[in-house]
Short mmCIF file of N, CA and C in Angstrom, two decimals:
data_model
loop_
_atom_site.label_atom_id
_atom_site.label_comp_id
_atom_site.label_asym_id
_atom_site.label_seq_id
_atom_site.Cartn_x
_atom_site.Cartn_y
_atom_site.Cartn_z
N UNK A 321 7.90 9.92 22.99
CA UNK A 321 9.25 10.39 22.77
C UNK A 321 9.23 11.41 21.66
N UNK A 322 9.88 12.57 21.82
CA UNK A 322 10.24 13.65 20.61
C UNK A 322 11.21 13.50 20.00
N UNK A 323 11.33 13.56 18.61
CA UNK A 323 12.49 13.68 18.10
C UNK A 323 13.24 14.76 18.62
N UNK A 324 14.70 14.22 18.55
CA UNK A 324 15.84 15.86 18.65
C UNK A 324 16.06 16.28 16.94
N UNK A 325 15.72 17.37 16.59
CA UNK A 325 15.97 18.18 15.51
C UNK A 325 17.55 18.00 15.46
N UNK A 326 17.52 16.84 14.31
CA UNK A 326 18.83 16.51 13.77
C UNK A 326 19.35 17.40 12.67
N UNK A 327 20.54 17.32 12.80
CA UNK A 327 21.45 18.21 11.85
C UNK A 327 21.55 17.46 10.82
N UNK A 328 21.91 17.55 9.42
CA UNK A 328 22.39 16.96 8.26
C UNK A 328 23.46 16.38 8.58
N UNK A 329 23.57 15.14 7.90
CA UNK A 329 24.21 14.21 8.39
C UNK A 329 25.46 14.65 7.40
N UNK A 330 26.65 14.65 8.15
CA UNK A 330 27.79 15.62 7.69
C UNK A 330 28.76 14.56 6.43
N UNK A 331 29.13 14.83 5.66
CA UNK A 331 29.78 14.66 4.53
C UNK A 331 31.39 14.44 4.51
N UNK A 332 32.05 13.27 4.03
CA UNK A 332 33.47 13.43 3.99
C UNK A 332 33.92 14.53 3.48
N UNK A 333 33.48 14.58 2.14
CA UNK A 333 34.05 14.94 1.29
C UNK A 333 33.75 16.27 1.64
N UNK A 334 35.17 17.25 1.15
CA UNK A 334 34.56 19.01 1.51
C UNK A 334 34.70 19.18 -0.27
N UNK A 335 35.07 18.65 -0.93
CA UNK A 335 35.02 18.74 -2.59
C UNK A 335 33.74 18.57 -2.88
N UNK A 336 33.02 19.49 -4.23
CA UNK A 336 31.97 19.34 -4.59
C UNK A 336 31.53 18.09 -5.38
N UNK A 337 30.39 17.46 -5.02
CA UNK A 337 29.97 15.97 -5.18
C UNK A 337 28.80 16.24 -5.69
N UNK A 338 28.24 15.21 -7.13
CA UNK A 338 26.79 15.17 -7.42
C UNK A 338 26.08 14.47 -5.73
N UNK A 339 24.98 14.69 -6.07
CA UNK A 339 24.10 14.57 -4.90
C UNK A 339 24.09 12.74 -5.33
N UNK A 340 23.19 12.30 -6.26
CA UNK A 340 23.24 10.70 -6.25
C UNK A 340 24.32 9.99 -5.87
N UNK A 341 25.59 10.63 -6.27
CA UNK A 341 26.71 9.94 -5.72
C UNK A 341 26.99 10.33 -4.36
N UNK A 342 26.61 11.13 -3.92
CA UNK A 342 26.98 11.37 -2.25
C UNK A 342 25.70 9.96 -1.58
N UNK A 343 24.05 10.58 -1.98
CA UNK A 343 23.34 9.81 -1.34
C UNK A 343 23.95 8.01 -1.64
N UNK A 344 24.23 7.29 -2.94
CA UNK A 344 25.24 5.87 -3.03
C UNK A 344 26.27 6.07 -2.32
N UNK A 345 27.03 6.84 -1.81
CA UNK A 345 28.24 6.67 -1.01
C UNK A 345 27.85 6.10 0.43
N UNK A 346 26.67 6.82 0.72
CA UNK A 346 25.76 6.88 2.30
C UNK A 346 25.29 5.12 2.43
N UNK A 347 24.62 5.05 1.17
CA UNK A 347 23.31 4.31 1.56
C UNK A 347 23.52 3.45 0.45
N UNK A 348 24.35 3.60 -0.83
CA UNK A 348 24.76 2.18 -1.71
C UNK A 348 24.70 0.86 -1.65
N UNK A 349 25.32 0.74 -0.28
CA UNK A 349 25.85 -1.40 -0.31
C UNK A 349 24.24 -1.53 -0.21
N UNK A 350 23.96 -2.94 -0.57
CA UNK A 350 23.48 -3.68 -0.92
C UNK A 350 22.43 -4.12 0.35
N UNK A 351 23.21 -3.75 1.64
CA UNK A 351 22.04 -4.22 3.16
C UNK A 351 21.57 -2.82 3.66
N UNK A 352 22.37 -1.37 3.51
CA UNK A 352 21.76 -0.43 4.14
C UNK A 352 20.01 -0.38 3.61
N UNK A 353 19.44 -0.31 2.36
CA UNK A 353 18.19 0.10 1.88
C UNK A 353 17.01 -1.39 2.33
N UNK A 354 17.99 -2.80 2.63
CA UNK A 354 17.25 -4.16 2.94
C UNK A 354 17.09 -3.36 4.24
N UNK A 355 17.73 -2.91 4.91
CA UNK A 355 17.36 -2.52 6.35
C UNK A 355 16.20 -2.11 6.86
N UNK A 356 16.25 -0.92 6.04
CA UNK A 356 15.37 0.51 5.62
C UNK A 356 13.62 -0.41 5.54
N UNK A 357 14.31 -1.04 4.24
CA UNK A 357 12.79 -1.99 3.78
C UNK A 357 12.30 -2.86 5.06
N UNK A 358 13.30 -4.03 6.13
CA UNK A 358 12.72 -4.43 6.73
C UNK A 358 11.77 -3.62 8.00
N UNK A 359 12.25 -2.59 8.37
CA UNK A 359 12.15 -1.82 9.25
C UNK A 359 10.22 -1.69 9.05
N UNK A 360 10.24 -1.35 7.70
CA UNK A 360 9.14 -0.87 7.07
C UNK A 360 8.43 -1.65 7.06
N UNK A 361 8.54 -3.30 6.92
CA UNK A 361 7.49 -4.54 7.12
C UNK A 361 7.50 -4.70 8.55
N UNK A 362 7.98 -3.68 9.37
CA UNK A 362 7.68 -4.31 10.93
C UNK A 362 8.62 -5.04 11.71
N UNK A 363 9.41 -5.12 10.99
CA UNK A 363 10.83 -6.04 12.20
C UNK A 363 11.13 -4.96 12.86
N UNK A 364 11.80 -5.41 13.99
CA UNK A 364 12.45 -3.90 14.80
C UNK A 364 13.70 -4.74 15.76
N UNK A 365 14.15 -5.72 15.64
CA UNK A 365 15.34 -6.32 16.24
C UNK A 365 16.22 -7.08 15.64
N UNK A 366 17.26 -7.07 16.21
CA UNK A 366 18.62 -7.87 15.67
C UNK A 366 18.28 -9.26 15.10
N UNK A 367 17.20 -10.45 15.71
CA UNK A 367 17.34 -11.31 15.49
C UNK A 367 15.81 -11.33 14.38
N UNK A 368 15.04 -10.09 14.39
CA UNK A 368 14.22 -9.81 13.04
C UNK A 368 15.24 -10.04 11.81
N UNK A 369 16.08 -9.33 12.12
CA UNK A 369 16.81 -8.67 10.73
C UNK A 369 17.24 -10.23 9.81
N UNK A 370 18.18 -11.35 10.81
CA UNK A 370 18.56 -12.30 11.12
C UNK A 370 17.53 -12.97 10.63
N UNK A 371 16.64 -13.52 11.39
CA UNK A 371 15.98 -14.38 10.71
C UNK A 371 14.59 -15.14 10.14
N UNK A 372 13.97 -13.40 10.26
CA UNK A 372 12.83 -13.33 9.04
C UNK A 372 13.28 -12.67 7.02
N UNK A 373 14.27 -12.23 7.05
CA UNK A 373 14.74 -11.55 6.11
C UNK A 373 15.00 -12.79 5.27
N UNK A 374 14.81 -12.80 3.82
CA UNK A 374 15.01 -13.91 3.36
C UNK A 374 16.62 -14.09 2.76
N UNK A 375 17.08 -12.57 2.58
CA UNK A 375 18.33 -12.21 1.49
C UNK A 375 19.80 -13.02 2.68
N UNK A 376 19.25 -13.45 3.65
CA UNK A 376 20.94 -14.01 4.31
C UNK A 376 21.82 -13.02 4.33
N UNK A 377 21.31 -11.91 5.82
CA UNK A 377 22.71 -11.09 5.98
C UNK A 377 23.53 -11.80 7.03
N UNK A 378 24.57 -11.48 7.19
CA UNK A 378 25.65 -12.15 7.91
C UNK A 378 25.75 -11.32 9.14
N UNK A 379 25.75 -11.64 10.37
CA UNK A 379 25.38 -11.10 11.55
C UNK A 379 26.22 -9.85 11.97
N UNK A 380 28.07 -10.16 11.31
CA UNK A 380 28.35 -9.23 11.54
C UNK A 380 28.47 -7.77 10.72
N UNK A 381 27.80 -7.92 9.30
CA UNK A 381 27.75 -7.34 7.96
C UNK A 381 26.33 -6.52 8.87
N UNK A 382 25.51 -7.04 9.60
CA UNK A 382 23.93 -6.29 9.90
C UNK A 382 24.07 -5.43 11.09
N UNK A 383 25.23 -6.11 11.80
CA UNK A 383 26.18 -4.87 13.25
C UNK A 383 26.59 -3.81 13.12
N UNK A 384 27.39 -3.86 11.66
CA UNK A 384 27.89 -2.62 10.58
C UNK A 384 27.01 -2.06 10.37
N UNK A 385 25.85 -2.74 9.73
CA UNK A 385 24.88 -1.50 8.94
C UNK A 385 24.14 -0.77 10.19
N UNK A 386 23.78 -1.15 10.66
CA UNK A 386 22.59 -0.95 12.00
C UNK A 386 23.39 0.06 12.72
N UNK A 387 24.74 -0.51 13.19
CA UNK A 387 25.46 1.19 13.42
C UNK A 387 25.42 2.21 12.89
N UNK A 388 25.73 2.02 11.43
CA UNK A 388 25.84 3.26 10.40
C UNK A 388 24.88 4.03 10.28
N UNK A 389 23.61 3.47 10.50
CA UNK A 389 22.34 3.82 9.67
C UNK A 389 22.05 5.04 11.07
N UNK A 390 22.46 4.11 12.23
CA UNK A 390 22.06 5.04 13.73
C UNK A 390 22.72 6.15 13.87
N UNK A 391 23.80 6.13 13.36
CA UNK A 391 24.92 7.29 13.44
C UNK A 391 24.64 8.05 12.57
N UNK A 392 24.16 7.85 11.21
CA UNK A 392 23.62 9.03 10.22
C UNK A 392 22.46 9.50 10.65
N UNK A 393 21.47 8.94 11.64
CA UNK A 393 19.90 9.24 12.56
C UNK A 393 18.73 8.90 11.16
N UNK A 394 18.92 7.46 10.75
CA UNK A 394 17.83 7.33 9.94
C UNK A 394 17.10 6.28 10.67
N UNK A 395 17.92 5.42 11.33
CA UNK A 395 17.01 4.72 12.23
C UNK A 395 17.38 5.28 13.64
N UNK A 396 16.80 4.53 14.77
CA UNK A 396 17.15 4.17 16.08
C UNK A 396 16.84 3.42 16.80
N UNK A 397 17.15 3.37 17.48
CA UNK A 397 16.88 2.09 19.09
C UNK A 397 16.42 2.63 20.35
N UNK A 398 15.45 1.57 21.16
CA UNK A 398 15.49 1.86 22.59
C UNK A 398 15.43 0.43 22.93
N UNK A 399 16.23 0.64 24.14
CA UNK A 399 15.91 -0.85 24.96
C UNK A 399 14.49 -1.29 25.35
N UNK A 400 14.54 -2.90 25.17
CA UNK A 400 13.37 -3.48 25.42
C UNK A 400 12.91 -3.45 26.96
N UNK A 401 11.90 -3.21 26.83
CA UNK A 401 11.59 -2.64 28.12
C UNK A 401 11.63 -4.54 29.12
N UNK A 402 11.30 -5.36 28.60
CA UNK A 402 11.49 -6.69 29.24
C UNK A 402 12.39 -7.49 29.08
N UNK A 403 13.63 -6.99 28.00
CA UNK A 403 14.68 -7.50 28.20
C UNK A 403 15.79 -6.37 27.52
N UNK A 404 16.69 -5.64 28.30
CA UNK A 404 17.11 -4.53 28.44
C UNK A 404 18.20 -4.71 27.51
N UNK A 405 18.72 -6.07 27.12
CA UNK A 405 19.74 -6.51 26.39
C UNK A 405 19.62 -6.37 24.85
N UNK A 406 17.67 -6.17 24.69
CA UNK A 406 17.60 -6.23 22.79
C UNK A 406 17.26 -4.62 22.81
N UNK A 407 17.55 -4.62 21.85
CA UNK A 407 17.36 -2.93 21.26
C UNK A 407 16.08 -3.62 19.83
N UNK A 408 15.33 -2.65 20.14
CA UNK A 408 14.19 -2.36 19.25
C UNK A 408 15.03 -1.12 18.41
N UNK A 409 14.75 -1.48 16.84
CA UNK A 409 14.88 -0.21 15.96
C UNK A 409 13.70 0.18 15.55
N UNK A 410 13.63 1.63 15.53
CA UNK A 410 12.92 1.88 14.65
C UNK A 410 13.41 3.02 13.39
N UNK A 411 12.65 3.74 12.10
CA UNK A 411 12.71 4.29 11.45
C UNK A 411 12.69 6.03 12.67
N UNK A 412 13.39 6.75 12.05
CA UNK A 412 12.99 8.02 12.11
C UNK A 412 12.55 9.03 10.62
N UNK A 413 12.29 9.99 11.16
CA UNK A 413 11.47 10.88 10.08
C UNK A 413 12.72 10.44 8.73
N UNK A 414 13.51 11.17 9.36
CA UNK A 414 15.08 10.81 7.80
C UNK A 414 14.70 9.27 7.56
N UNK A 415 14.66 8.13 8.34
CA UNK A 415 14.51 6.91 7.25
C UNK A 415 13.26 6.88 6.58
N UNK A 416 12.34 7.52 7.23
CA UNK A 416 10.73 7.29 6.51
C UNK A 416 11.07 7.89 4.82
N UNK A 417 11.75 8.95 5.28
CA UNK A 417 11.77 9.65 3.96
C UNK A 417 12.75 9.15 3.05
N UNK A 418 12.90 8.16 3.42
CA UNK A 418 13.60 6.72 2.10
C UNK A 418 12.82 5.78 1.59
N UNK A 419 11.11 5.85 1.93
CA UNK A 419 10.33 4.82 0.88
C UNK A 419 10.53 5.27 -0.27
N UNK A 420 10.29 6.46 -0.51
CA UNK A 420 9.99 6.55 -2.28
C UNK A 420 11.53 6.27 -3.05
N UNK A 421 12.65 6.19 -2.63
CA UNK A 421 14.03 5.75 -2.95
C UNK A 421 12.93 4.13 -3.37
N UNK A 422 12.90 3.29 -1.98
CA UNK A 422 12.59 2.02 -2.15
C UNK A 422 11.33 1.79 -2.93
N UNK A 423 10.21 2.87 -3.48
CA UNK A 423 9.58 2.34 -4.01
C UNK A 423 9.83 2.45 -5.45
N UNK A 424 10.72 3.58 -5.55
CA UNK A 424 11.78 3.28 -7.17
C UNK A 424 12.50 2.51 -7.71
N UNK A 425 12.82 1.53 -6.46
CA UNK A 425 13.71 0.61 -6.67
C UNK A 425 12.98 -0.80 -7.07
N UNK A 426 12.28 -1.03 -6.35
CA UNK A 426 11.00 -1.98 -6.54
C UNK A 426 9.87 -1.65 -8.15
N UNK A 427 9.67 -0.42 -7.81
CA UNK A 427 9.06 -0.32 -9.22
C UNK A 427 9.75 -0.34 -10.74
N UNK A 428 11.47 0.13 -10.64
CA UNK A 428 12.29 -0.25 -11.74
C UNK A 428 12.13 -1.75 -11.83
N UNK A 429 12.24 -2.28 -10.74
CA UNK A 429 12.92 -3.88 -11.08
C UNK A 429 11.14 -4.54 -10.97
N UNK A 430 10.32 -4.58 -11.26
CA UNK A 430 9.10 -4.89 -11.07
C UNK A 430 8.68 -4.96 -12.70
N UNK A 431 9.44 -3.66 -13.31
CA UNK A 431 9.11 -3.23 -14.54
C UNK A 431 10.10 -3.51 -15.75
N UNK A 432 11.17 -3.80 -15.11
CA UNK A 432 12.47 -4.14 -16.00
C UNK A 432 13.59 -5.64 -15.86
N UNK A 433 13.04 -6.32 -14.68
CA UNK A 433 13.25 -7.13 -14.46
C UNK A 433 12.50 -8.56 -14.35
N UNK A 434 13.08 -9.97 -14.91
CA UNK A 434 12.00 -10.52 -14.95
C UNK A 434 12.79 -11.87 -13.76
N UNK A 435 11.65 -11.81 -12.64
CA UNK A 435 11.94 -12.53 -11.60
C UNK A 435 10.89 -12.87 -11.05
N UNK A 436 11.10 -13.80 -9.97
CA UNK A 436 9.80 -14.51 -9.19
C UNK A 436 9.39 -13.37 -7.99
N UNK A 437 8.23 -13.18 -7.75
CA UNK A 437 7.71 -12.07 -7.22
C UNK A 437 7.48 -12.98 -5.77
N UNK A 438 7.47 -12.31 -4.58
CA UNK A 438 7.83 -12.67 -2.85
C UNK A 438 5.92 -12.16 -2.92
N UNK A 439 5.56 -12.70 -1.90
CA UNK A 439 3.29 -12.56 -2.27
C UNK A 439 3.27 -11.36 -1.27
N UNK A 440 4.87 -10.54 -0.81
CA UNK A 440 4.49 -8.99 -0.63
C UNK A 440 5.00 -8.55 -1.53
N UNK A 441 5.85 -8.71 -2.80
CA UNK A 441 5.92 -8.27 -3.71
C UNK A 441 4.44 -8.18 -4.85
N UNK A 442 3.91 -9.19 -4.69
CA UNK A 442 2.42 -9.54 -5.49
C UNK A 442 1.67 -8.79 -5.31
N UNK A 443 1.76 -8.18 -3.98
CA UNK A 443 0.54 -7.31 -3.41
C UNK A 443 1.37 -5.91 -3.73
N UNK A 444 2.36 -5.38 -2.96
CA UNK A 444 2.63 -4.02 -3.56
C UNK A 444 2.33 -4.02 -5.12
N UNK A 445 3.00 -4.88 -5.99
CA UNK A 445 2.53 -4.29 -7.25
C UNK A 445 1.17 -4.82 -7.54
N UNK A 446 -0.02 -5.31 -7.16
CA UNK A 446 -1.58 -5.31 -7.16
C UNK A 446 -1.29 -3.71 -6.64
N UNK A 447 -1.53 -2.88 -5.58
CA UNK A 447 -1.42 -2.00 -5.23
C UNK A 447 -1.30 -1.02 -6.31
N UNK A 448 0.12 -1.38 -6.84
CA UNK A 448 1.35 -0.16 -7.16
C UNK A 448 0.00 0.02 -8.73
N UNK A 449 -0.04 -1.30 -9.24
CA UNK A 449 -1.44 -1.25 -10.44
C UNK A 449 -2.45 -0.92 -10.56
N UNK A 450 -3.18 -0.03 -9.43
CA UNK A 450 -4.34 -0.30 -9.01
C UNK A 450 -4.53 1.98 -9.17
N UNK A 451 -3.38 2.52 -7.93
CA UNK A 451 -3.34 3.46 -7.53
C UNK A 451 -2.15 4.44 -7.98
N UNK A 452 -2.00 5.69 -8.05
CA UNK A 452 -1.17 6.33 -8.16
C UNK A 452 0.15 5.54 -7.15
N UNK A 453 1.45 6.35 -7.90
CA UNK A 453 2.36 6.30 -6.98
C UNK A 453 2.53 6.91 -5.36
N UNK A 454 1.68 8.27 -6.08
CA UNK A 454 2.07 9.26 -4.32
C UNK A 454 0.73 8.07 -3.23
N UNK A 455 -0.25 7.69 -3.99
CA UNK A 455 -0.90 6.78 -2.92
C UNK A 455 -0.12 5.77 -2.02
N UNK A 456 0.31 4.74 -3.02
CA UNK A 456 1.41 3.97 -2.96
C UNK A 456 2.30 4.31 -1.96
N UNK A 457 2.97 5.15 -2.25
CA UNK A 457 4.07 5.95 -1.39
C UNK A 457 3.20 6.20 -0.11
N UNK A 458 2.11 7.33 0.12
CA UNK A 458 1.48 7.53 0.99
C UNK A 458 1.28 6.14 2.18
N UNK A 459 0.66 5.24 1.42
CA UNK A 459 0.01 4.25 2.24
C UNK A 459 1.35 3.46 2.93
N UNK A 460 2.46 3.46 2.19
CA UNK A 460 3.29 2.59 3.08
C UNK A 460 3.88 3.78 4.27
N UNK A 461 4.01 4.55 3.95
CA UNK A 461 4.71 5.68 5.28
C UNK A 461 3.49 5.50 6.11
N UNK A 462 2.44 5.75 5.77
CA UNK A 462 1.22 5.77 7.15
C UNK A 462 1.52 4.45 7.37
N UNK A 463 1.50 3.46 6.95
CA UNK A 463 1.19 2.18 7.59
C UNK A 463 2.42 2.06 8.61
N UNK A 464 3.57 1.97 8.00
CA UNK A 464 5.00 2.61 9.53
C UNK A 464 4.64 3.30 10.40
N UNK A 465 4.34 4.76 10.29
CA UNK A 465 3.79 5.25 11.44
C UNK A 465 3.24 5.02 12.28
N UNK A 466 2.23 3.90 11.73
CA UNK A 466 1.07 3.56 12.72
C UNK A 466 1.68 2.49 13.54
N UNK A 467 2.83 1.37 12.91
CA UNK A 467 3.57 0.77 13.56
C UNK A 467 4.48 1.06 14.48
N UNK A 468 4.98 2.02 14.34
CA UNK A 468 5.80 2.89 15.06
C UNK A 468 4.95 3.61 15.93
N UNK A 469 3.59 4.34 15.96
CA UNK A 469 3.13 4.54 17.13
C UNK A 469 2.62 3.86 18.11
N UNK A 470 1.89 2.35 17.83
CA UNK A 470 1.58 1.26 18.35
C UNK A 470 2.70 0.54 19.52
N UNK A 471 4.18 0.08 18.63
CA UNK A 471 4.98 -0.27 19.13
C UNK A 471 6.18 1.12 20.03
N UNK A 472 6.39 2.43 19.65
CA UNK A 472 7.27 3.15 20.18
C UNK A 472 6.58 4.07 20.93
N UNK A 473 5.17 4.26 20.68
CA UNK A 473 4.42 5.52 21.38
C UNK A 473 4.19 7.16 20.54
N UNK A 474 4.93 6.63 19.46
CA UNK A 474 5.53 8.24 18.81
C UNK A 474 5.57 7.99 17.19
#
């Protein structure tokens, strides 16, 4: 499958806006970037999102996001080829290019926060300690890709 050369995803506001506050207006609440992240460990369905995710989204709070995210073209869907009823998501180029958002987010709170670490949290930061960031960064976009070509073809 080819991507269609998407347009910028169009803006309420016609008043001039800092950029951080436009991108938090988009992508702020609290499940759009969990999305983003699960996408990136490999879930790709409704009942992934549901119930490997540990944070408890609410089914119809993940209907909302999963629309939104499709309609701005950071993720997408195709039907399952053996059951025509689940939609597989995946990342497109625009969501890929939201790890380093998520690996800022993870590396602030890794570094400024003191909490119990998830043993893929243990390992990104073994990783994140080990190697540069752009590696870091690097290795999780290839590792999607490769998931995304395995599972979508593309």
């Amino acid at each position: 499958k080819k991507f269609k050369v998407k347009e910028k995803i169009k803006y309420q506001s016609t008043q001039p806006k800092c950029a951080c506050a436009v991108g938090l207006d988009l992508l702020g609440d609290r499940w759009s970037l969990i999305i983003v992240r699960d996408l990136f460990k490999g879930y790709s369905t409704y009942s992934d999102f549901l119930r490997k995710a540990s944070e408890g989204i609410a089914s119809n709070i993940l209907n909302d996001r999963l629309k939104k995210l499709v309609s701005m073209g950071i993720i997408d869907f195709r039907k399952k080829e053996s059951d025509r009823k689940v939609k597989e998501y995946y990342l497109t180029d625009a969501g890929i290019d939201l790890y380093p958002v998520i690996y800022s987010l993870q590396n602030w709170a890794t570094k400024h926060v003191d909490f119990q670490y998830t043993e893929r949290t243990m390992n990104w930061k073994a990783l994140n300690d080990k190697v540069t960031q752009e590696e870091v960064i690097d290795h999780y976009i290839e590792n999607y890709k490769k998931i995304r070509a395995e599972n979508f073809g593309f």
